[in-house]
N, CA, C and O of each residue as an XYZ file, in Angstrom:
752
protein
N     -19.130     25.160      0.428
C     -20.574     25.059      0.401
C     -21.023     25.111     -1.062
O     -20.909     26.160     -1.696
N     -21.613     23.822     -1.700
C     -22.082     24.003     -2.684
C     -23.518     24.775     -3.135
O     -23.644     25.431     -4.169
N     -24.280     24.610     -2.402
C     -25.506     25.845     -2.410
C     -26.059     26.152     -1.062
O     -25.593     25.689     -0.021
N     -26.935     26.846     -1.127
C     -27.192     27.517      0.273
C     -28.767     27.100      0.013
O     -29.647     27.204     -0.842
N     -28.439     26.361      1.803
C     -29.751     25.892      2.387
C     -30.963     26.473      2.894
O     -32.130     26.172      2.640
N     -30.425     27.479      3.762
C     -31.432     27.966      4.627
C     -32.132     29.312      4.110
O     -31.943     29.352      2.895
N     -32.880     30.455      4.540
C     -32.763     31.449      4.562
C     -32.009     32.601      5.559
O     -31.981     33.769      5.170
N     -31.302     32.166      7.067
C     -30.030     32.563      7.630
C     -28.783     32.369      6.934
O     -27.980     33.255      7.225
N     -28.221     31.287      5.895
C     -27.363     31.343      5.479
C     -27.460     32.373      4.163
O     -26.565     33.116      3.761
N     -28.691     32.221      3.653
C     -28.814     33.382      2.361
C     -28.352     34.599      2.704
O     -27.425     35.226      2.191
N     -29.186     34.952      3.773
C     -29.026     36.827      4.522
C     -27.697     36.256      4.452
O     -27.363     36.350      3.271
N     -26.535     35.571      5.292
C     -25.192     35.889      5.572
C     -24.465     36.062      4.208
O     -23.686     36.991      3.995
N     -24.774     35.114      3.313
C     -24.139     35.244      1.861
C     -24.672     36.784      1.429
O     -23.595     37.374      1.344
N     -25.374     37.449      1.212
C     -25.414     38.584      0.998
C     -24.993     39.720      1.423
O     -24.721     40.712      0.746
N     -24.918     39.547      2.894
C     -23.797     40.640      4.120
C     -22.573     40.100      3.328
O     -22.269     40.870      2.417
N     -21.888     39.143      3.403
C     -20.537     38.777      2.715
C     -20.287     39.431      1.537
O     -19.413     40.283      1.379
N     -20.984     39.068      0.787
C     -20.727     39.518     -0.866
C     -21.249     41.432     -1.124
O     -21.235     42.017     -2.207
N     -21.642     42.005      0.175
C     -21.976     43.370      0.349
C     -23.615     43.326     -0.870
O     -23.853     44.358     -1.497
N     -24.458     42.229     -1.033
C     -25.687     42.552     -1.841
C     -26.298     42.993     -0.854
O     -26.524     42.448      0.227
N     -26.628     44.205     -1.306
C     -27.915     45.151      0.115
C     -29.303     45.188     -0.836
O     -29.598     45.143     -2.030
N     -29.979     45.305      0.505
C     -31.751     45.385      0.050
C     -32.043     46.808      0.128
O     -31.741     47.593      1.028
N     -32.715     47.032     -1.016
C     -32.848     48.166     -1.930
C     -34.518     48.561     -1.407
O     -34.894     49.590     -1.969
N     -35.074     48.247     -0.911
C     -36.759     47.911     -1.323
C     -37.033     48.575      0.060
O     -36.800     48.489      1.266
N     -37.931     49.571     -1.271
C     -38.607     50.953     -0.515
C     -39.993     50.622      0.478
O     -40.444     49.561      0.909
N     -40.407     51.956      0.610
C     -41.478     51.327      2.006
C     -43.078     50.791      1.297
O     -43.965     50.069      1.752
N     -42.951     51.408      0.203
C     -44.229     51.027     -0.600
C     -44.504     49.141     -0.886
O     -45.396     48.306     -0.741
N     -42.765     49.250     -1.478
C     -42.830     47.675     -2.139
C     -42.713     46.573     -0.407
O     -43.058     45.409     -0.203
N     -42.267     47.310      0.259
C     -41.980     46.323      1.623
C     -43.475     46.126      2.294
O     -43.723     45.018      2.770
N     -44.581     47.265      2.356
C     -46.297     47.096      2.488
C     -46.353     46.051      1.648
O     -46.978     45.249      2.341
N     -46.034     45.268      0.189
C     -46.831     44.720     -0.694
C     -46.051     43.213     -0.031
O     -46.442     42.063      0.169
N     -45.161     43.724      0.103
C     -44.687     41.702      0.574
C     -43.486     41.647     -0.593
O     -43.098     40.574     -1.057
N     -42.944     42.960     -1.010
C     -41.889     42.451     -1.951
C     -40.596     43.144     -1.166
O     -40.531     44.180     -0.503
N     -39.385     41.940     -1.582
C     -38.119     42.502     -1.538
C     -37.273     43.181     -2.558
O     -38.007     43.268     -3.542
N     -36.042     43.742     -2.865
C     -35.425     44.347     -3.759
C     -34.224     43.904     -3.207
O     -34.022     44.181     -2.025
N     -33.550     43.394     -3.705
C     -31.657     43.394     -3.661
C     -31.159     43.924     -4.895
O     -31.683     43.977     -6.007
N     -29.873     44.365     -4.413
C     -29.082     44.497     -5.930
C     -27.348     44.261     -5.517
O     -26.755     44.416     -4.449
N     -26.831     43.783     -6.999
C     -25.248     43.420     -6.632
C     -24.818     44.662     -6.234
O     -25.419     45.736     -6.244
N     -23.278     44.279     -5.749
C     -22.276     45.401     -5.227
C     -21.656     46.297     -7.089
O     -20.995     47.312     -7.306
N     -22.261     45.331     -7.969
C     -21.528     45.878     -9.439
C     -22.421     45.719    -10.445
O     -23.510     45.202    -10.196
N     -22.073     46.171    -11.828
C     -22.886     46.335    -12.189
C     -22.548     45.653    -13.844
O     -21.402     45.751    -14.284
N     -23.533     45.044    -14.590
C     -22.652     44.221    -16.145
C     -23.075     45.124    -16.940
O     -24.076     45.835    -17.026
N     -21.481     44.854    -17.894
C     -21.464     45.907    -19.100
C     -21.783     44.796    -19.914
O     -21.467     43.615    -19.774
N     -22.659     45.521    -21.048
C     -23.006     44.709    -22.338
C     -21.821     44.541    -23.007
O     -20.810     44.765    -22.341
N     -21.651     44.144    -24.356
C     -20.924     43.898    -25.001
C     -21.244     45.573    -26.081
O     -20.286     45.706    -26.843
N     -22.062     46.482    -26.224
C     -22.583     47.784    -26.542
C     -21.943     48.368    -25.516
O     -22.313     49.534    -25.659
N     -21.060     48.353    -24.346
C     -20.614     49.489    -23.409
C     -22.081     50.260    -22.602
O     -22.186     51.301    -21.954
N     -22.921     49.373    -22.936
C     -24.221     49.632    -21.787
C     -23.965     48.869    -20.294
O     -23.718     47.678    -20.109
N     -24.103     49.930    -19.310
C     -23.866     49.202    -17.720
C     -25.109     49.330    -17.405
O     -25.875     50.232    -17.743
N     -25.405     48.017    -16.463
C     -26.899     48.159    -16.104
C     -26.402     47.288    -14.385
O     -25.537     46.478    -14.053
N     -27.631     48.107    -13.608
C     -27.469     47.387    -12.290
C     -27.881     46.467    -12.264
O     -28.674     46.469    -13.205
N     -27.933     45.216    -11.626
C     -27.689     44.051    -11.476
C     -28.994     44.275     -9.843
O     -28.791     44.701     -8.706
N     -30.231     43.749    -10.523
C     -31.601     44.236     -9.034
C     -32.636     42.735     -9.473
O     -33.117     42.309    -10.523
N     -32.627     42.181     -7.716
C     -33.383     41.487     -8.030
C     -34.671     41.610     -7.314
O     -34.654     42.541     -6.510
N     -35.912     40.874     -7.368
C     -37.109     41.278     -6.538
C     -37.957     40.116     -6.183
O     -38.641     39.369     -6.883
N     -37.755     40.159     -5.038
C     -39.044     38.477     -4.667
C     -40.368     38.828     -4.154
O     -40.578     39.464     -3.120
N     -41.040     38.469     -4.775
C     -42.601     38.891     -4.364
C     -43.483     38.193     -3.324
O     -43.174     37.015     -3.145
N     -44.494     38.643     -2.610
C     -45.590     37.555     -1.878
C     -45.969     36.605     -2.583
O     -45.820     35.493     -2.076
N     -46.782     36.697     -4.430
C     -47.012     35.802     -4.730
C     -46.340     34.638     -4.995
O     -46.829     33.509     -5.031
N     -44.840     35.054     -5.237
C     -44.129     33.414     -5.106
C     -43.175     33.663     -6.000
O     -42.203     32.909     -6.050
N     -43.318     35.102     -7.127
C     -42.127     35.097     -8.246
C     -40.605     35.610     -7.646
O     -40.472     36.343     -6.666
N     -39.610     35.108     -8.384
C     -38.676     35.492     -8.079
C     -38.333     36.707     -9.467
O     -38.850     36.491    -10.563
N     -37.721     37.549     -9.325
C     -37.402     38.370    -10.521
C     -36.143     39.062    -10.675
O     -35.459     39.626     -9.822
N     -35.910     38.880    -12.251
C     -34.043     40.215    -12.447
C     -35.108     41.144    -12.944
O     -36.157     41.110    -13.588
N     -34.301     42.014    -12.309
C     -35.720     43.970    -12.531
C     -34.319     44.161    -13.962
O     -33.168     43.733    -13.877
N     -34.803     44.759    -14.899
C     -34.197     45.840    -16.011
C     -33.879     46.835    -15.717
O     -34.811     47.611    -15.509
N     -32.595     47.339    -15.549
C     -32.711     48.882    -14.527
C     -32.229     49.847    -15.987
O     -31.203     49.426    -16.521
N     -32.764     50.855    -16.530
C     -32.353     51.646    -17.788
C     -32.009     53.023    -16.969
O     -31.924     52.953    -15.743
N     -31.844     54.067    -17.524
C     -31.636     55.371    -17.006
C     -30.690     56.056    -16.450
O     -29.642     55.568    -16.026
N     -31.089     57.570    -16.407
C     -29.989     58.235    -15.339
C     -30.279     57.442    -13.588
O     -29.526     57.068    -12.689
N     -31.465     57.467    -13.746
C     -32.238     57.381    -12.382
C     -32.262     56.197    -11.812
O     -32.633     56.158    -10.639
N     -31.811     54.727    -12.608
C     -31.922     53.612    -12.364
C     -33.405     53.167    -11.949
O     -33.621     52.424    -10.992
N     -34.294     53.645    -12.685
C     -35.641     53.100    -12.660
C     -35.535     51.679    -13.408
O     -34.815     51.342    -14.348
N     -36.576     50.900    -12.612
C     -36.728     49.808    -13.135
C     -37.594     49.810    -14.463
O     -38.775     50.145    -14.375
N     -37.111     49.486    -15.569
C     -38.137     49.548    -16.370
C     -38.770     48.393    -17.020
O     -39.473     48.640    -18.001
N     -38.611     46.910    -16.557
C     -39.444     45.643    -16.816
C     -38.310     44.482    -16.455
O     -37.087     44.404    -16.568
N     -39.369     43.622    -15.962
C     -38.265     42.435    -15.473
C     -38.899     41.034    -16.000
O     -40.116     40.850    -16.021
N     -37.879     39.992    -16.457
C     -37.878     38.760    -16.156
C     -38.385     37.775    -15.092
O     -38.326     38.116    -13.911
N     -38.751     36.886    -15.345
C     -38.830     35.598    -14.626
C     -37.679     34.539    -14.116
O     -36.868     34.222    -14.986
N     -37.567     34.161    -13.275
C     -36.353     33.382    -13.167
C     -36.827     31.985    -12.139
O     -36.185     30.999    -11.777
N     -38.131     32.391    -11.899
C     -38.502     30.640    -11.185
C     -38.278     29.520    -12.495
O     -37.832     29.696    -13.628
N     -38.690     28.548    -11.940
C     -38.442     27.532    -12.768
C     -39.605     27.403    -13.687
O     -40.594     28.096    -13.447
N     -39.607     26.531    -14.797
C     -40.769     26.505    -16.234
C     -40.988     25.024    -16.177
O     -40.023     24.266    -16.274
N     -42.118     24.607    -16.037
C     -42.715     23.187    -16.287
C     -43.896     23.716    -17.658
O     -44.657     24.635    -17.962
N     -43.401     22.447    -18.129
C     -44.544     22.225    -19.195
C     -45.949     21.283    -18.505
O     -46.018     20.304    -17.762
N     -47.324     22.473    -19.433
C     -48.585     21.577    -18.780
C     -49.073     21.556    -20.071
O     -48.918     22.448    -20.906
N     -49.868     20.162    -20.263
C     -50.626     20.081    -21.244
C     -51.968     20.773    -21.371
O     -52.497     20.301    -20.364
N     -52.728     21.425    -21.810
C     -54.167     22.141    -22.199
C     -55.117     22.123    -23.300
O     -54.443     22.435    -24.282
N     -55.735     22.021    -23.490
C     -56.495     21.749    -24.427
C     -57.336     22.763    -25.448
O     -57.885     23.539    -24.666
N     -57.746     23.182    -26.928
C     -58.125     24.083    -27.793
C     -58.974     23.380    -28.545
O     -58.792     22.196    -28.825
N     -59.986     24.085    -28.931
C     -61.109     23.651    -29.876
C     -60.762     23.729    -31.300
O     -60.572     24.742    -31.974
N     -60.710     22.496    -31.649
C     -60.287     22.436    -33.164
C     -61.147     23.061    -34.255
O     -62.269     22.644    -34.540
N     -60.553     24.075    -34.837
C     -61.332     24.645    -36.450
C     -60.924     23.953    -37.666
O     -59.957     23.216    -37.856
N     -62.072     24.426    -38.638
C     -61.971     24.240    -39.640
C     -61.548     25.025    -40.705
O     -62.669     25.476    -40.943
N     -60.889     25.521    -41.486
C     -61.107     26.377    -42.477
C     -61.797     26.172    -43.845
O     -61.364     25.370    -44.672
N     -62.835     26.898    -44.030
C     -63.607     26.233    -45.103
C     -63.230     27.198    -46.217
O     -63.971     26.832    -47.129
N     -62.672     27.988    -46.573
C     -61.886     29.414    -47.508
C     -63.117     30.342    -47.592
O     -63.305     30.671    -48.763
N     -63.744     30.712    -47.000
C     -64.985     31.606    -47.554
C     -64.416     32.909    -46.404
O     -64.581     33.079    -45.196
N     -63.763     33.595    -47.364
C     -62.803     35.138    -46.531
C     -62.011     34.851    -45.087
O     -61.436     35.742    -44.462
N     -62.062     33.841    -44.782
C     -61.170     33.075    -43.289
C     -62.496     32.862    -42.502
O     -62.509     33.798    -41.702
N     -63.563     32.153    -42.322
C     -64.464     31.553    -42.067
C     -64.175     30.363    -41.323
O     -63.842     29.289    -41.823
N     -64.297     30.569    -40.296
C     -63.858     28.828    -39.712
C     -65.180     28.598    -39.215
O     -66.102     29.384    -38.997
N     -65.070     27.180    -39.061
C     -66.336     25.929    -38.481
C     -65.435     25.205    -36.981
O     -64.313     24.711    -37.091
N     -66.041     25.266    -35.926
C     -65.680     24.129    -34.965
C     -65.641     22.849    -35.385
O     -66.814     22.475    -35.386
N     -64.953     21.985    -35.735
C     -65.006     19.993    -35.738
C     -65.670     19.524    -34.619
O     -65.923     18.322    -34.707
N     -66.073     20.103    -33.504
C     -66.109     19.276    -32.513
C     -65.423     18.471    -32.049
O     -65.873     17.488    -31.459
N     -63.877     18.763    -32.251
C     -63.215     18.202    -31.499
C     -61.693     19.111    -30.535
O     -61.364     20.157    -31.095
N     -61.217     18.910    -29.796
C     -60.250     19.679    -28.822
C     -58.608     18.680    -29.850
O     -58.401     17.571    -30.343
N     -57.851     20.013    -29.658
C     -56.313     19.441    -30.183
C     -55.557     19.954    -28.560
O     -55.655     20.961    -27.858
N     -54.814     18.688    -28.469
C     -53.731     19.151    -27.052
C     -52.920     20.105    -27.648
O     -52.502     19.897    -28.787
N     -52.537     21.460    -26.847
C     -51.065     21.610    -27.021
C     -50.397     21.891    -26.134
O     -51.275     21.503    -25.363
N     -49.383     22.321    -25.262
C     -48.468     22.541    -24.664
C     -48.271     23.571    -24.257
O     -48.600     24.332    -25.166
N     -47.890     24.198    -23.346
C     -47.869     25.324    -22.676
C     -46.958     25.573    -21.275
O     -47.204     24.822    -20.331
N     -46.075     26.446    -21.136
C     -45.306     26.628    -19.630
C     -45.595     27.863    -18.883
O     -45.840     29.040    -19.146
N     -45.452     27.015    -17.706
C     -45.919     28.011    -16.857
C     -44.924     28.127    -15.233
O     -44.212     27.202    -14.842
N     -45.053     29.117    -14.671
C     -43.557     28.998    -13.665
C     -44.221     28.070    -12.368
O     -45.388     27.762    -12.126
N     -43.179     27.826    -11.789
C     -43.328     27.096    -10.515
C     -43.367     28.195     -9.592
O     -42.364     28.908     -9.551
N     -44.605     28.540     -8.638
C     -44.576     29.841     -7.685
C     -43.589     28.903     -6.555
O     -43.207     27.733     -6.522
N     -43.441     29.943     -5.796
C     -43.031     29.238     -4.302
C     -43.760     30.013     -3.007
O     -43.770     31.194     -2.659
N     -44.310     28.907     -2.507
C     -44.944     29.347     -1.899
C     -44.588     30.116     -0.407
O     -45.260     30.896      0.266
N     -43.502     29.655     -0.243
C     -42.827     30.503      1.513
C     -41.729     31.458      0.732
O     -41.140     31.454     -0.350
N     -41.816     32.472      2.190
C     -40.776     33.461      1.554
C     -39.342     32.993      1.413
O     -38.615     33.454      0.533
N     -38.784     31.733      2.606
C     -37.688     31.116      2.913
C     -37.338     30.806      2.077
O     -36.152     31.043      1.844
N     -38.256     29.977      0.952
C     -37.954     29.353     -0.331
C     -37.108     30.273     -1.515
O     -36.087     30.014     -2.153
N     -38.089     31.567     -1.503
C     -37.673     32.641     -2.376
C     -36.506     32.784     -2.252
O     -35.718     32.546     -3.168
N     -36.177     33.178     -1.161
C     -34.753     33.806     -0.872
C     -33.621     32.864     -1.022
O     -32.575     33.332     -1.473
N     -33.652     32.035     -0.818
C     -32.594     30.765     -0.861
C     -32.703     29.977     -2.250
O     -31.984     29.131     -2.782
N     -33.970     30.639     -2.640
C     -33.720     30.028     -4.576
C     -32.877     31.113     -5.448
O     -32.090     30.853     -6.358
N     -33.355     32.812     -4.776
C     -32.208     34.249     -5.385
C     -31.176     33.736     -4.889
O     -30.547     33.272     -5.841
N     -30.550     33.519     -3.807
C     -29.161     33.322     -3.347
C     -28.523     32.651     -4.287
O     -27.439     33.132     -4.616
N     -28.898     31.591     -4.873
C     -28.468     30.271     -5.299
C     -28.338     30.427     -6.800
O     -27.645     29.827     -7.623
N     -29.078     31.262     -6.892
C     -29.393     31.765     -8.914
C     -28.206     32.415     -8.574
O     -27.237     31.932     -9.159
N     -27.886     33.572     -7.646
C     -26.778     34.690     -8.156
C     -25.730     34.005     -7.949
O     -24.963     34.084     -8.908
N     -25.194     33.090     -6.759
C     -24.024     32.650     -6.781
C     -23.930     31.819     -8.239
O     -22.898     32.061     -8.866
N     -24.797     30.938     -8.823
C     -24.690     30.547     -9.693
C     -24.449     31.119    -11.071
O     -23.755     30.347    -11.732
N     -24.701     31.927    -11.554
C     -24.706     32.897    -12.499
C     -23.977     33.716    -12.457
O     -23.315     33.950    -13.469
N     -23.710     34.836    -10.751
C     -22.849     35.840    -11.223
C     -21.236     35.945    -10.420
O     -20.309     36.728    -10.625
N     -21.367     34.858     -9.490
C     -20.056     34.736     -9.116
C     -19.497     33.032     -9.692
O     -18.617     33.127    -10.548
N     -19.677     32.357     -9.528
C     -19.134     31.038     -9.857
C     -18.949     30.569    -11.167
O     -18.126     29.660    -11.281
N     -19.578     31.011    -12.307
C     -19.718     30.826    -13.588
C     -19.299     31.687    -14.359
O     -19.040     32.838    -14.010
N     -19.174     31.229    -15.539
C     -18.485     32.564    -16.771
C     -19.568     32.305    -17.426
O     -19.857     33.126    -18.296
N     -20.603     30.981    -17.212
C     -22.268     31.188    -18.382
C     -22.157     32.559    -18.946
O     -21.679     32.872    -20.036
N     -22.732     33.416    -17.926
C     -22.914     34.162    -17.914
C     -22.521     36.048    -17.936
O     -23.038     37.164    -17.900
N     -21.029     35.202    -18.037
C     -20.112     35.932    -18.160
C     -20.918     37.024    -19.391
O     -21.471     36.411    -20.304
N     -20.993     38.431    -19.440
C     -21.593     39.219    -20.451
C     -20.319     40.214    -21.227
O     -20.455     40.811    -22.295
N     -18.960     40.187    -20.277
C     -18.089     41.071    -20.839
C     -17.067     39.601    -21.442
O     -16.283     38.813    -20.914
N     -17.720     39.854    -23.057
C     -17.085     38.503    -23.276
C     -15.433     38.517    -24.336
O     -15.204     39.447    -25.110
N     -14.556     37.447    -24.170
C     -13.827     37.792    -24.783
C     -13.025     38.981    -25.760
O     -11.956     39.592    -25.749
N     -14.026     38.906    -26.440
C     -13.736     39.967    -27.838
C     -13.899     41.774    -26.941
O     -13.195     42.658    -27.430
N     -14.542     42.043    -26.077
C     -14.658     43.064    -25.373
C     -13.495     43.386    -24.614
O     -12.933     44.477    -24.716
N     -12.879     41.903    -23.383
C     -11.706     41.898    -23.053
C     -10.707     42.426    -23.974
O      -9.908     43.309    -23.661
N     -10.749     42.045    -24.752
C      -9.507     42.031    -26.084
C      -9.072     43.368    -26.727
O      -8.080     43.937    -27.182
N     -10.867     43.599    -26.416
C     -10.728     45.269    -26.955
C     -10.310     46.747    -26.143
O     -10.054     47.884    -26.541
N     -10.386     46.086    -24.779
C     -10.618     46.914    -24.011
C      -9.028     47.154    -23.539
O      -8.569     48.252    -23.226
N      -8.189     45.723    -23.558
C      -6.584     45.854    -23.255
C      -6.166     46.246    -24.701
O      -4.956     46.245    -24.475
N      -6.266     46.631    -26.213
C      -5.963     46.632    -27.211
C      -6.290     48.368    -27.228
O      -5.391     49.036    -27.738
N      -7.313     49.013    -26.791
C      -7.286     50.163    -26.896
C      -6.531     50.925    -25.751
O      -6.019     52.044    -25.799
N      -6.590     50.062    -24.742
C      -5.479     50.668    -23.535
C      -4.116     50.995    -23.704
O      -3.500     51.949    -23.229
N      -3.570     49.737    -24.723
C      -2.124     49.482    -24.992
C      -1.921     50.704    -26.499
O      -0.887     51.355    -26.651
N      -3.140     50.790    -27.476
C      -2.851     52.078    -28.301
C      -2.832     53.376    -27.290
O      -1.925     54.158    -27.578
N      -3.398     53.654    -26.503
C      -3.429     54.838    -25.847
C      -2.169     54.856    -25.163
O      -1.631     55.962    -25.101
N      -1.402     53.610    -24.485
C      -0.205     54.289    -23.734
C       0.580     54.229    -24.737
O       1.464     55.084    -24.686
N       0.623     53.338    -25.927
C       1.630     53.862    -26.983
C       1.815     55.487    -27.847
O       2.711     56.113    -28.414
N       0.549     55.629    -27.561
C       0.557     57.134    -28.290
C       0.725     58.115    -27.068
O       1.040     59.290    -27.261
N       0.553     57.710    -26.065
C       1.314     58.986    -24.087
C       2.426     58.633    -24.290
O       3.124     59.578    -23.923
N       3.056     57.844    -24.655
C       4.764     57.760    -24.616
C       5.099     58.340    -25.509
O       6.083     59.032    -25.248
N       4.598     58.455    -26.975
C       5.429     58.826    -28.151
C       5.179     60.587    -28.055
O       5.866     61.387    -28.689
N       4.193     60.923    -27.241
C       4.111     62.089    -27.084
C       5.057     62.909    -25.276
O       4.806     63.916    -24.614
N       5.806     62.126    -25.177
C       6.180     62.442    -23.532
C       7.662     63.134    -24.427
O       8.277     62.775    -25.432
N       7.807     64.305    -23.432
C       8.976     64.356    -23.514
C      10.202     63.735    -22.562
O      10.064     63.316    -21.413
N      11.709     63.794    -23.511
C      12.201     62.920    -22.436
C      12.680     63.624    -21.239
O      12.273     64.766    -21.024
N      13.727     62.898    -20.224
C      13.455     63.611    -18.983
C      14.908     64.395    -18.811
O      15.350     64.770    -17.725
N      15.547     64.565    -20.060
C      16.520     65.150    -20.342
C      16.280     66.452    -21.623
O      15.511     66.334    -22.577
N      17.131     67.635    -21.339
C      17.176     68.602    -22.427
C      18.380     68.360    -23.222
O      18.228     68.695    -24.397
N      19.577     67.860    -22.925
C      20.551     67.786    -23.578
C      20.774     66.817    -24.561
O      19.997     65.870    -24.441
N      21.397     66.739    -25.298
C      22.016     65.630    -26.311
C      22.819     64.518    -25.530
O      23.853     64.948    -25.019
N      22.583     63.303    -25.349
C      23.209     62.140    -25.219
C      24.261     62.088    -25.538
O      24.506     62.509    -26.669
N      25.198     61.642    -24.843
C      26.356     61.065    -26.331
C      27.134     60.234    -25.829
O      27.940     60.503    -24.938
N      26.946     58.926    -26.444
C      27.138     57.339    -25.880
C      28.497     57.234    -26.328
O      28.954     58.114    -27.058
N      29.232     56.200    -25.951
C      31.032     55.894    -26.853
C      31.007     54.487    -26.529
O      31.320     54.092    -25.406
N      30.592     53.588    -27.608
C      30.985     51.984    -27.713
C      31.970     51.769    -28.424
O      31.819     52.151    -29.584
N      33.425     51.064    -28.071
C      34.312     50.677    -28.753
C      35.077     52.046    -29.445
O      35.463     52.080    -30.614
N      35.206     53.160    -28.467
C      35.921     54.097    -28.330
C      35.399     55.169    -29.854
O      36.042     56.054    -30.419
N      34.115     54.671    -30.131
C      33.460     55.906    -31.504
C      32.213     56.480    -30.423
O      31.562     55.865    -29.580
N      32.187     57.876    -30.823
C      30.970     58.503    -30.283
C      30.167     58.091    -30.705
O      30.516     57.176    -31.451
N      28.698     58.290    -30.667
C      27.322     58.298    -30.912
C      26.705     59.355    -30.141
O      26.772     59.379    -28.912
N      26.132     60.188    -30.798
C      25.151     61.427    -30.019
C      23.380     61.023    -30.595
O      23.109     60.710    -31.754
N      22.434     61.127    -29.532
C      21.350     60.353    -29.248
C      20.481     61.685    -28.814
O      20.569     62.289    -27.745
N      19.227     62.116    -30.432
C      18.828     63.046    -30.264
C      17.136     62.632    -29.770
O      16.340     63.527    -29.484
């Protein structure tokens, strides 16, 4: 299955992958949901943060910021989609008298984005499904524990069992004592 259609197949992809809904009785009165992954991404700083997302009545989809002992949310992202709309501003003048501007009477276009709401909840849910499989299981995009972390993380593992071995004693008290080609060797 390359993405998920419905909102029955979303719920099942989430029972599968163990993402449970988090979302208390306050936010469930407002028309919002809460999920969060089964795990959680380490920065490349050794910061772990939970992995919480939130779909609202009005149409946003959202990744919540989770900081703390407590895993409070403390500000989230956007993750619907961004279209550009054109809008329009009243053109000034600057005439230098201490920052003094004059209107031209005329408007300059500029540019501006703004998200795509969605308007059914079905939509919501099957656009989160589709972001997380995309991002946090199928892709390394997004991969956050990146290389150089890997590297570091088996590089300090492999100093630590080198320095538990050099400190082990062996599993003998006595002196060794080997005979190749009929000469001793004793092995302290």
């Amino acid at each position: 299955m390359k993405k998920v259609k419905t909102m029955q197949e979303a719920y099942r992809v989430f029972e599968l992958l163990g993402i449970k809904e988090v979302t208390k009785k306050w936010q469930k009165n407002k028309g919002t949901e809460v999920w969060e992954l089964p795990f959680k991404t380490m920065y490349n700083n050794g910061h772990l943060s939970v992995n919480r997302f939130s779909i609202y009545r009005s149409g946003y989809v959202r990744k919540m910021v989770v900081y703390g002992k407590n895993n409070a949310s403390m500000s989230c992202y956007q993750l619907n989609k961004v279209r550009r709309k054109p809008y329009f501003v009243k053109d000034y003048e600057w005439n230098g008298n201490y920052g003094r501007t004059k209107w031209t009477g005329k408007y300059r276009k500029e540019q501006g984005n703004y998200r795509v709401l969605m308007a059914h909840h079905a939509d919501r849910v099957v656009y989160l499904c589709n972001y997380i499989l995309k991002n946090y299981y199928r892709s390394n995009k997004y991969n956050l524990v990146e290389n150089y972390t890997m590297w570091r993380v088996a590089q300090t593992h492999s100093e630590w069992w080198r320095s538990k071995r050099n400190q082990d004693d062996l599993p003998f008290k006595d002196d060794i004592q080997v005979i190749i080609n009929n000469k001793s060797y004793k092995l302290n």
